PDB file of C-alpha atoms in Angstrom:
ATOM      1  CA  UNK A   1     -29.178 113.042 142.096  1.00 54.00           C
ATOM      2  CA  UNK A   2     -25.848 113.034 143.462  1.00 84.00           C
ATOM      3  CA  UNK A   3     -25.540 116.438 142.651  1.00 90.00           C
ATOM      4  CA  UNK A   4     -28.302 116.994 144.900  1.00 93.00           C
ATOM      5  CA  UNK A   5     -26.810 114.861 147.494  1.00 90.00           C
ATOM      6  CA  UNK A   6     -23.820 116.730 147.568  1.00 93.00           C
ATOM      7  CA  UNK A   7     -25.782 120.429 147.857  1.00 95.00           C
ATOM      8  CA  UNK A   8     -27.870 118.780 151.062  1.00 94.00           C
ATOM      9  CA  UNK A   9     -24.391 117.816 152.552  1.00 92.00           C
ATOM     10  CA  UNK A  10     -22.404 120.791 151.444  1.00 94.00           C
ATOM     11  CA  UNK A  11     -25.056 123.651 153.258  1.00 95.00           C
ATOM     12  CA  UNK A  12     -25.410 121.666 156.074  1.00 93.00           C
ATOM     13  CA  UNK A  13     -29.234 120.670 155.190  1.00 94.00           C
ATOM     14  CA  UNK A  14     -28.551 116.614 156.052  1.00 92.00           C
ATOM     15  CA  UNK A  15     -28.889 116.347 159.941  1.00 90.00           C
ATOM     16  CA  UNK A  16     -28.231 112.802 161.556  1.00 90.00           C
ATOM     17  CA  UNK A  17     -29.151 112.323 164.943  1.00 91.00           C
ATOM     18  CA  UNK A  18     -32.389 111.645 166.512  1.00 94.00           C
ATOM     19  CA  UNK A  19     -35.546 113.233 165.480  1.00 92.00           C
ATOM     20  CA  UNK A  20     -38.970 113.642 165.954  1.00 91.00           C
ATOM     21  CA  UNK A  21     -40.932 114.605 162.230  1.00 85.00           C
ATOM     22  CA  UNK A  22     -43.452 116.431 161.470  1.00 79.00           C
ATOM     23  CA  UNK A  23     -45.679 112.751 160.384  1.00 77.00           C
ATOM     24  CA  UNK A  24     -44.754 112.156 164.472  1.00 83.00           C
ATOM     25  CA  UNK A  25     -42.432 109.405 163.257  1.00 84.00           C
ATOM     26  CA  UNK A  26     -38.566 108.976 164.843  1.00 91.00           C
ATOM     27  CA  UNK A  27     -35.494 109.385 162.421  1.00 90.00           C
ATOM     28  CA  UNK A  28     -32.019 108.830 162.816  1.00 91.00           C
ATOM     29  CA  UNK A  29     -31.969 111.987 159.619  1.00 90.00           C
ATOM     30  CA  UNK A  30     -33.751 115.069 159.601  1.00 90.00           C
ATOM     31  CA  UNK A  31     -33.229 117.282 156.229  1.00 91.00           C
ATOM     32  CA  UNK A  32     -33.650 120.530 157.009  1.00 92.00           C
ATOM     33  CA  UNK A  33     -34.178 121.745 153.361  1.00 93.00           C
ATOM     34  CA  UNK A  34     -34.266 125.522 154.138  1.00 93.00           C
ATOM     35  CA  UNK A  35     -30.994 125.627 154.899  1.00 94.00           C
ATOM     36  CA  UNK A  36     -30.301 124.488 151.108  1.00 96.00           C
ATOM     37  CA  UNK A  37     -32.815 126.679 150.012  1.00 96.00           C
ATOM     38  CA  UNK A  38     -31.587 129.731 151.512  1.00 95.00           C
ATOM     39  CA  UNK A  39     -28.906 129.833 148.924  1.00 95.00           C
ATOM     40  CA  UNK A  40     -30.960 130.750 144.913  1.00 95.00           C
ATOM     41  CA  UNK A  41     -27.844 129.165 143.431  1.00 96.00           C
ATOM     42  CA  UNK A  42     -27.735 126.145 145.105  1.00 95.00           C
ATOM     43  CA  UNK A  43     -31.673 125.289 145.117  1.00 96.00           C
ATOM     44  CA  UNK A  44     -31.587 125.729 141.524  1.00 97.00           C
ATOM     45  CA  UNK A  45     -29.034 123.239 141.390  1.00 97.00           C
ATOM     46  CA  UNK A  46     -30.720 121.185 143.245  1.00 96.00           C
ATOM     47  CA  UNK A  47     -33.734 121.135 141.376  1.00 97.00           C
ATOM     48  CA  UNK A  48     -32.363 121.324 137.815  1.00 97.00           C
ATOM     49  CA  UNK A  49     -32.640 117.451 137.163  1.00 96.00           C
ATOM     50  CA  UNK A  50     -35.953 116.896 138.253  1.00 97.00           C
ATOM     51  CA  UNK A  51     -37.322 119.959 136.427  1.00 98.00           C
ATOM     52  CA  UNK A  52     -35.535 118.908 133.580  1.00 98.00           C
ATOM     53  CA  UNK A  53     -37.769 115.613 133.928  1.00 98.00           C
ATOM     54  CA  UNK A  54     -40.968 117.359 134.271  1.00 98.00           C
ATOM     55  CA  UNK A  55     -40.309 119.495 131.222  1.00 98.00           C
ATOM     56  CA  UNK A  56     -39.796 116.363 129.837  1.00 98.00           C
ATOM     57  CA  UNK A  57     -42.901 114.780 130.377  1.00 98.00           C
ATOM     58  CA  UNK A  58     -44.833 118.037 130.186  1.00 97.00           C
ATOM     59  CA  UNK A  59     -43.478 118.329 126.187  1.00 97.00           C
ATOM     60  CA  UNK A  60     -43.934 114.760 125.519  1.00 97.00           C
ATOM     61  CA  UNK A  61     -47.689 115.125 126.394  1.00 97.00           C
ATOM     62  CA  UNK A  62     -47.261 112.560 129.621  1.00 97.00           C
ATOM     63  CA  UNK A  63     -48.232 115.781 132.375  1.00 97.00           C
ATOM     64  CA  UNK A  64     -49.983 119.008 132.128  1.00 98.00           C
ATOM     65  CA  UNK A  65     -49.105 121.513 134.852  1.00 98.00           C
ATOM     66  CA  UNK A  66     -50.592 125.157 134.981  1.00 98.00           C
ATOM     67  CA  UNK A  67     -49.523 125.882 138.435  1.00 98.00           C
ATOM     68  CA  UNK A  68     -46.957 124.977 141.174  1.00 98.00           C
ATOM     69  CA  UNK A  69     -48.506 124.364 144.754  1.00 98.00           C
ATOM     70  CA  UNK A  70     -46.619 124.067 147.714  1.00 96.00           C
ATOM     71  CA  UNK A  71     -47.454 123.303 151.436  1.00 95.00           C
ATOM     72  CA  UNK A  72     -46.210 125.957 153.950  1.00 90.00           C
ATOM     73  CA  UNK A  73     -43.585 126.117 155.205  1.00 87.00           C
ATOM     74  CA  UNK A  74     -41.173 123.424 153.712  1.00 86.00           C
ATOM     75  CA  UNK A  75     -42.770 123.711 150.161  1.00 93.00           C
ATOM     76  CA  UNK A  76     -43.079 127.206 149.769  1.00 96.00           C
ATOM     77  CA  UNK A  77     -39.340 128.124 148.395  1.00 96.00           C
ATOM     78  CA  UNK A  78     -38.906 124.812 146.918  1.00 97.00           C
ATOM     79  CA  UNK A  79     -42.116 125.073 144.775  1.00 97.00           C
ATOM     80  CA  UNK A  80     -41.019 128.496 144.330  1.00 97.00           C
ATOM     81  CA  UNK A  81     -37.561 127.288 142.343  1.00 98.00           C
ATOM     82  CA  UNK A  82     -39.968 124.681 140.587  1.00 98.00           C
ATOM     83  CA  UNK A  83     -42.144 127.113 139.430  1.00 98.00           C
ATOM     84  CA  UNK A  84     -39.532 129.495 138.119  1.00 98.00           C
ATOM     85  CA  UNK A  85     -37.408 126.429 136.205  1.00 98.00           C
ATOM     86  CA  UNK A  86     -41.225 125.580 134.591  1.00 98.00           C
ATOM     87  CA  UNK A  87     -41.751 128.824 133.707  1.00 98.00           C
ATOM     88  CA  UNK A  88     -45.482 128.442 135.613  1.00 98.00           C
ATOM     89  CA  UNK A  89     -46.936 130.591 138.326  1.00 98.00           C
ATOM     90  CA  UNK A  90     -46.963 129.729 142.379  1.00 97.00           C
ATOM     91  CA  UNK A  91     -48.920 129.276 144.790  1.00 97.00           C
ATOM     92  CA  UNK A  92     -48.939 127.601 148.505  1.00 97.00           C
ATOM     93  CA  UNK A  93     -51.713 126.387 151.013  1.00 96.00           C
ATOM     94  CA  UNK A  94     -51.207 127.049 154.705  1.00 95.00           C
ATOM     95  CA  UNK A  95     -52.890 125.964 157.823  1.00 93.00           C
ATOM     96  CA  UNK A  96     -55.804 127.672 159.911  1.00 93.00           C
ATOM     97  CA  UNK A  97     -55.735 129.008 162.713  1.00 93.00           C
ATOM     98  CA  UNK A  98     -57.254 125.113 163.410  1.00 92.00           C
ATOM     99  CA  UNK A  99     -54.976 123.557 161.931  1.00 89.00           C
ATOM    100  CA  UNK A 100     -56.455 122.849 158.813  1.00 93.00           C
ATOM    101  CA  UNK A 101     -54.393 122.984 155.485  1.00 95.00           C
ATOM    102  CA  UNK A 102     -56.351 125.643 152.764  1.00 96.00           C
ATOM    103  CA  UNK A 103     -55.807 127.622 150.385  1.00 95.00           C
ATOM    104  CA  UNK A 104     -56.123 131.410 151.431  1.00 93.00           C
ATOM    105  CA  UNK A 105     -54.024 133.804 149.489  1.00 94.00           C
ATOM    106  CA  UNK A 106     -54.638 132.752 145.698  1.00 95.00           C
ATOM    107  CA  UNK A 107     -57.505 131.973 143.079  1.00 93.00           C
ATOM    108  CA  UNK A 108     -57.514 129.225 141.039  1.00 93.00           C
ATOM    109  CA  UNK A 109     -59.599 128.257 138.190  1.00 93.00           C
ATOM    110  CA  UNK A 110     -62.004 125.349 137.734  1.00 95.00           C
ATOM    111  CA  UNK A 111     -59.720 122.568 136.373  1.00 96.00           C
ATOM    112  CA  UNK A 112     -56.175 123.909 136.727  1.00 97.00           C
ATOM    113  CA  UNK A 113     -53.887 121.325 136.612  1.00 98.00           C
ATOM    114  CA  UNK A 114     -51.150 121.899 139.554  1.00 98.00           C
ATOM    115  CA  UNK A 115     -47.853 120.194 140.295  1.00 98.00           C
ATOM    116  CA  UNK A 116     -47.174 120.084 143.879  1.00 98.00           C
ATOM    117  CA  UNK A 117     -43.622 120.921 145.248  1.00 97.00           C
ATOM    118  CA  UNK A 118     -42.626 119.860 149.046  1.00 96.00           C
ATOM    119  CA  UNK A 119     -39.164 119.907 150.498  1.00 95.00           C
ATOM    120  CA  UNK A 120     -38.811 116.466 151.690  1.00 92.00           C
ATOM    121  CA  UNK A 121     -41.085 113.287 151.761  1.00 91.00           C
ATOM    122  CA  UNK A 122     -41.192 110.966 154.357  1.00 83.00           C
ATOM    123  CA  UNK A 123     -45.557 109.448 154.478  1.00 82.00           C
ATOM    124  CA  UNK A 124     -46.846 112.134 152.345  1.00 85.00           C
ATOM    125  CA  UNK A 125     -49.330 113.550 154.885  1.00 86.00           C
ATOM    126  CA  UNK A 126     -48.996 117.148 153.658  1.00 88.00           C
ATOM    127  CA  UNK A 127     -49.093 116.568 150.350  1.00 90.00           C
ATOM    128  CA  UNK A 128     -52.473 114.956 150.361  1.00 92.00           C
ATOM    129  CA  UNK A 129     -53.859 117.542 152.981  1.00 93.00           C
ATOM    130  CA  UNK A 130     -52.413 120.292 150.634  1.00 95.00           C
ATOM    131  CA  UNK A 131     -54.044 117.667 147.534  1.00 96.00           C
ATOM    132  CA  UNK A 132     -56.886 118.099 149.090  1.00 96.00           C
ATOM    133  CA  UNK A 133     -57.167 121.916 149.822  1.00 96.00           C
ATOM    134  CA  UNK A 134     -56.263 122.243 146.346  1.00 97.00           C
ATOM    135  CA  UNK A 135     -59.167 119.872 144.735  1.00 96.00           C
ATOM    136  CA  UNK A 136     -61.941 121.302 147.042  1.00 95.00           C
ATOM    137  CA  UNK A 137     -61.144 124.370 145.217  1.00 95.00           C
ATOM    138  CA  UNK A 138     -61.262 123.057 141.826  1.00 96.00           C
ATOM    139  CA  UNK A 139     -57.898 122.249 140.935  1.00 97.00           C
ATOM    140  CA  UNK A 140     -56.550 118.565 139.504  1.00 98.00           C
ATOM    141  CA  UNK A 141     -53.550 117.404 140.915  1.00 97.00           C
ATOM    142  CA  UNK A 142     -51.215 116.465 138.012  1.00 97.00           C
ATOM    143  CA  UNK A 143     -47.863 115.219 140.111  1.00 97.00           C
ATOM    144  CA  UNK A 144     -46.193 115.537 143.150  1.00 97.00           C
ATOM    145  CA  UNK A 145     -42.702 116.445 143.392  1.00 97.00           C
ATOM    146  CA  UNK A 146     -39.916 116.728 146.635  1.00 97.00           C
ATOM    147  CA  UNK A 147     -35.868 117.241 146.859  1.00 97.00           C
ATOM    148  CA  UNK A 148     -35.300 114.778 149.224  1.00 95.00           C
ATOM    149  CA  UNK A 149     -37.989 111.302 149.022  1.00 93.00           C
ATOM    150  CA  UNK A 150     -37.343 109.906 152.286  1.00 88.00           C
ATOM    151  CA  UNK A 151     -40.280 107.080 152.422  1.00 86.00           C
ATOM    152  CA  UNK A 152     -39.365 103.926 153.594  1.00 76.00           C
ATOM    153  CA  UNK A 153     -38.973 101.459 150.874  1.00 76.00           C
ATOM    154  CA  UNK A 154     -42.053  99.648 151.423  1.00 75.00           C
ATOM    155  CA  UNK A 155     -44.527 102.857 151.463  1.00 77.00           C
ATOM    156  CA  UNK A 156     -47.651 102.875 150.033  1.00 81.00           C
ATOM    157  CA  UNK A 157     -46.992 104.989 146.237  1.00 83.00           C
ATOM    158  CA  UNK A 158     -48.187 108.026 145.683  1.00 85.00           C
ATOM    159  CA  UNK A 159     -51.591 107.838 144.079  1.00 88.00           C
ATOM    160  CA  UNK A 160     -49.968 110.714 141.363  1.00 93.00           C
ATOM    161  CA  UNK A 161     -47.065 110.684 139.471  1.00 95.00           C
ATOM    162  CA  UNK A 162     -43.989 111.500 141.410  1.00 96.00           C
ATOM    163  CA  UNK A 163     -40.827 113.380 140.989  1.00 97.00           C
ATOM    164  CA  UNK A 164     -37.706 113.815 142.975  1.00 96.00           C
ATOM    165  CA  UNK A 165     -34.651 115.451 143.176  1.00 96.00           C
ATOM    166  CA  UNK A 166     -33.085 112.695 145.048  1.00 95.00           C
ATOM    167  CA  UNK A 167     -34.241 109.646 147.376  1.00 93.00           C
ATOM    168  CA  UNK A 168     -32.010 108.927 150.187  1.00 90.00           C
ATOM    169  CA  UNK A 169     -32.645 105.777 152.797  1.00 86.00           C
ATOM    170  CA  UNK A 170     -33.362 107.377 156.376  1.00 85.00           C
ATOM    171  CA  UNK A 171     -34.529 104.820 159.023  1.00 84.00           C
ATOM    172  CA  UNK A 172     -37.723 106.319 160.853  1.00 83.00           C
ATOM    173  CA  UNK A 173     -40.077 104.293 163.145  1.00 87.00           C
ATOM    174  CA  UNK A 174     -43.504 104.392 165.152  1.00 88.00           C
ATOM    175  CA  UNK A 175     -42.399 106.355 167.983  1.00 88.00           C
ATOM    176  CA  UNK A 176     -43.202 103.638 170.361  1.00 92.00           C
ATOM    177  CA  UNK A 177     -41.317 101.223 168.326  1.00 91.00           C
ATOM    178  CA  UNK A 178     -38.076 103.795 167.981  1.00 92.00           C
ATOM    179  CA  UNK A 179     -34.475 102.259 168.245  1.00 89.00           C
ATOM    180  CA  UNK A 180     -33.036 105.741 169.645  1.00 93.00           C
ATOM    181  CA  UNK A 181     -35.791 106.227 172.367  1.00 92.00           C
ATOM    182  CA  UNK A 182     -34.795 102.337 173.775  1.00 93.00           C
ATOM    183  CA  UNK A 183     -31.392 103.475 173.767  1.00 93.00           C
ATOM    184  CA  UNK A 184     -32.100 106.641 175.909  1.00 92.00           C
ATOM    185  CA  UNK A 185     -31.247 109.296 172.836  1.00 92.00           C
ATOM    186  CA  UNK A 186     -33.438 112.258 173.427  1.00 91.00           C
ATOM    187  CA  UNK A 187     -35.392 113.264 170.139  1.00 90.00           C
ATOM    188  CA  UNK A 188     -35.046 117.085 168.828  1.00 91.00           C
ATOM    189  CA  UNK A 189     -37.991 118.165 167.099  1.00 88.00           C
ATOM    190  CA  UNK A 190     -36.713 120.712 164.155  1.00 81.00           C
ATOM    191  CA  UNK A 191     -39.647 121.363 162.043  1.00 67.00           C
ATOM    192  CA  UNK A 192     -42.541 123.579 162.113  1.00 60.00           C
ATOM    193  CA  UNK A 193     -45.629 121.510 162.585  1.00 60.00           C
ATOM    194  CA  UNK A 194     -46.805 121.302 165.428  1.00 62.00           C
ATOM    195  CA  UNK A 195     -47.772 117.445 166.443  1.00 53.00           C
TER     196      UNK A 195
END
């Protein structure tokens, strides 16, 4: 993990500030995993522990995984990397033109078990929409993995097993309950979905 830490610092992927996230939630941190990921070296570094734990479990008989399933955009490289550590096939879901997370570019067969692979966590909303693309096309959902779990420490847990490459502590609030917005910060909105 704290080599992981280091890699988010060191390419400039751990923002502080104040943020507006993708869940519509306010941050004080915004990881911008891509700039990690950019770099092949460094985002198998940063994934080489948790894969290690997967193979892990995988050999011990504790988690079958056929596939590796990750939500555009964040997920895509990072499941990517997880994919190529396990050895396994990719694959990612991406939203509709309405908005709706699906899976479009790839088959899967009845029963496949997939692992899916997102950049950072914070409530877990695209996870379960891209859970749920996923089992309406036949697939079981094994695990969920991130880099960076971000959910506060009294979240709700994931209703699969879950891996991750490091969890950090990163305030975020309701946005009308945000510390930053009473003090007059403006919020920067840095990722891709649109809210």
């Amino acid at each position: 993990m704290d080599k992981t830490l280091y890699l988010l610092r060191e390419s400039g992927a751990m923002l502080e500030g104040h943020f507006l996230l993708s869940s519509g939630r306010h941050s004080d941190k915004y990881f911008q995993c891509a700039r990690l990921l950019q770099y092949p070296d460094k985002a198998k570094d940063a994934l080489e522990q948790c894969a290690q734990k997967i193979k892990t479990d995988i050999k011990n008989g504790k988690l079958k995984v056929d596939v590796v399933a990750g939500p555009a955009m964040g997920g895509i490289i990072a499941a990517y990397e997880m994919a190529r550590q396990l050895n396994l096939p990719t694959i990612f879901t991406e939203r509709d033109d309405e908005g709706k997370m699906t899976l479009r570019r790839f088959e899967l067969e009845q029963g496949q078990n997939v692992l899916i692979m997102e950049d950072v966590v914070t409530t877990g909303k695209s996870y379960l929409e891209c859970a749920s693309a996923l089992e309406q096309r036949g697939a079981v959902i094994s695990a969920l993995a991130c880099i960076v779990d971000r959910r506060a420490q009294d979240a709700k847990d994931a209703p699969y097993p879950f891996y991750c490459a490091v969890k950090l502590k990163a305030e975020n609030w309701d946005a009308d309950d945000c510390e930053l917005c009473k003090k007059g910060i403006p919020a920067v909105k840095p990722g891709s979905r649109k809210i």
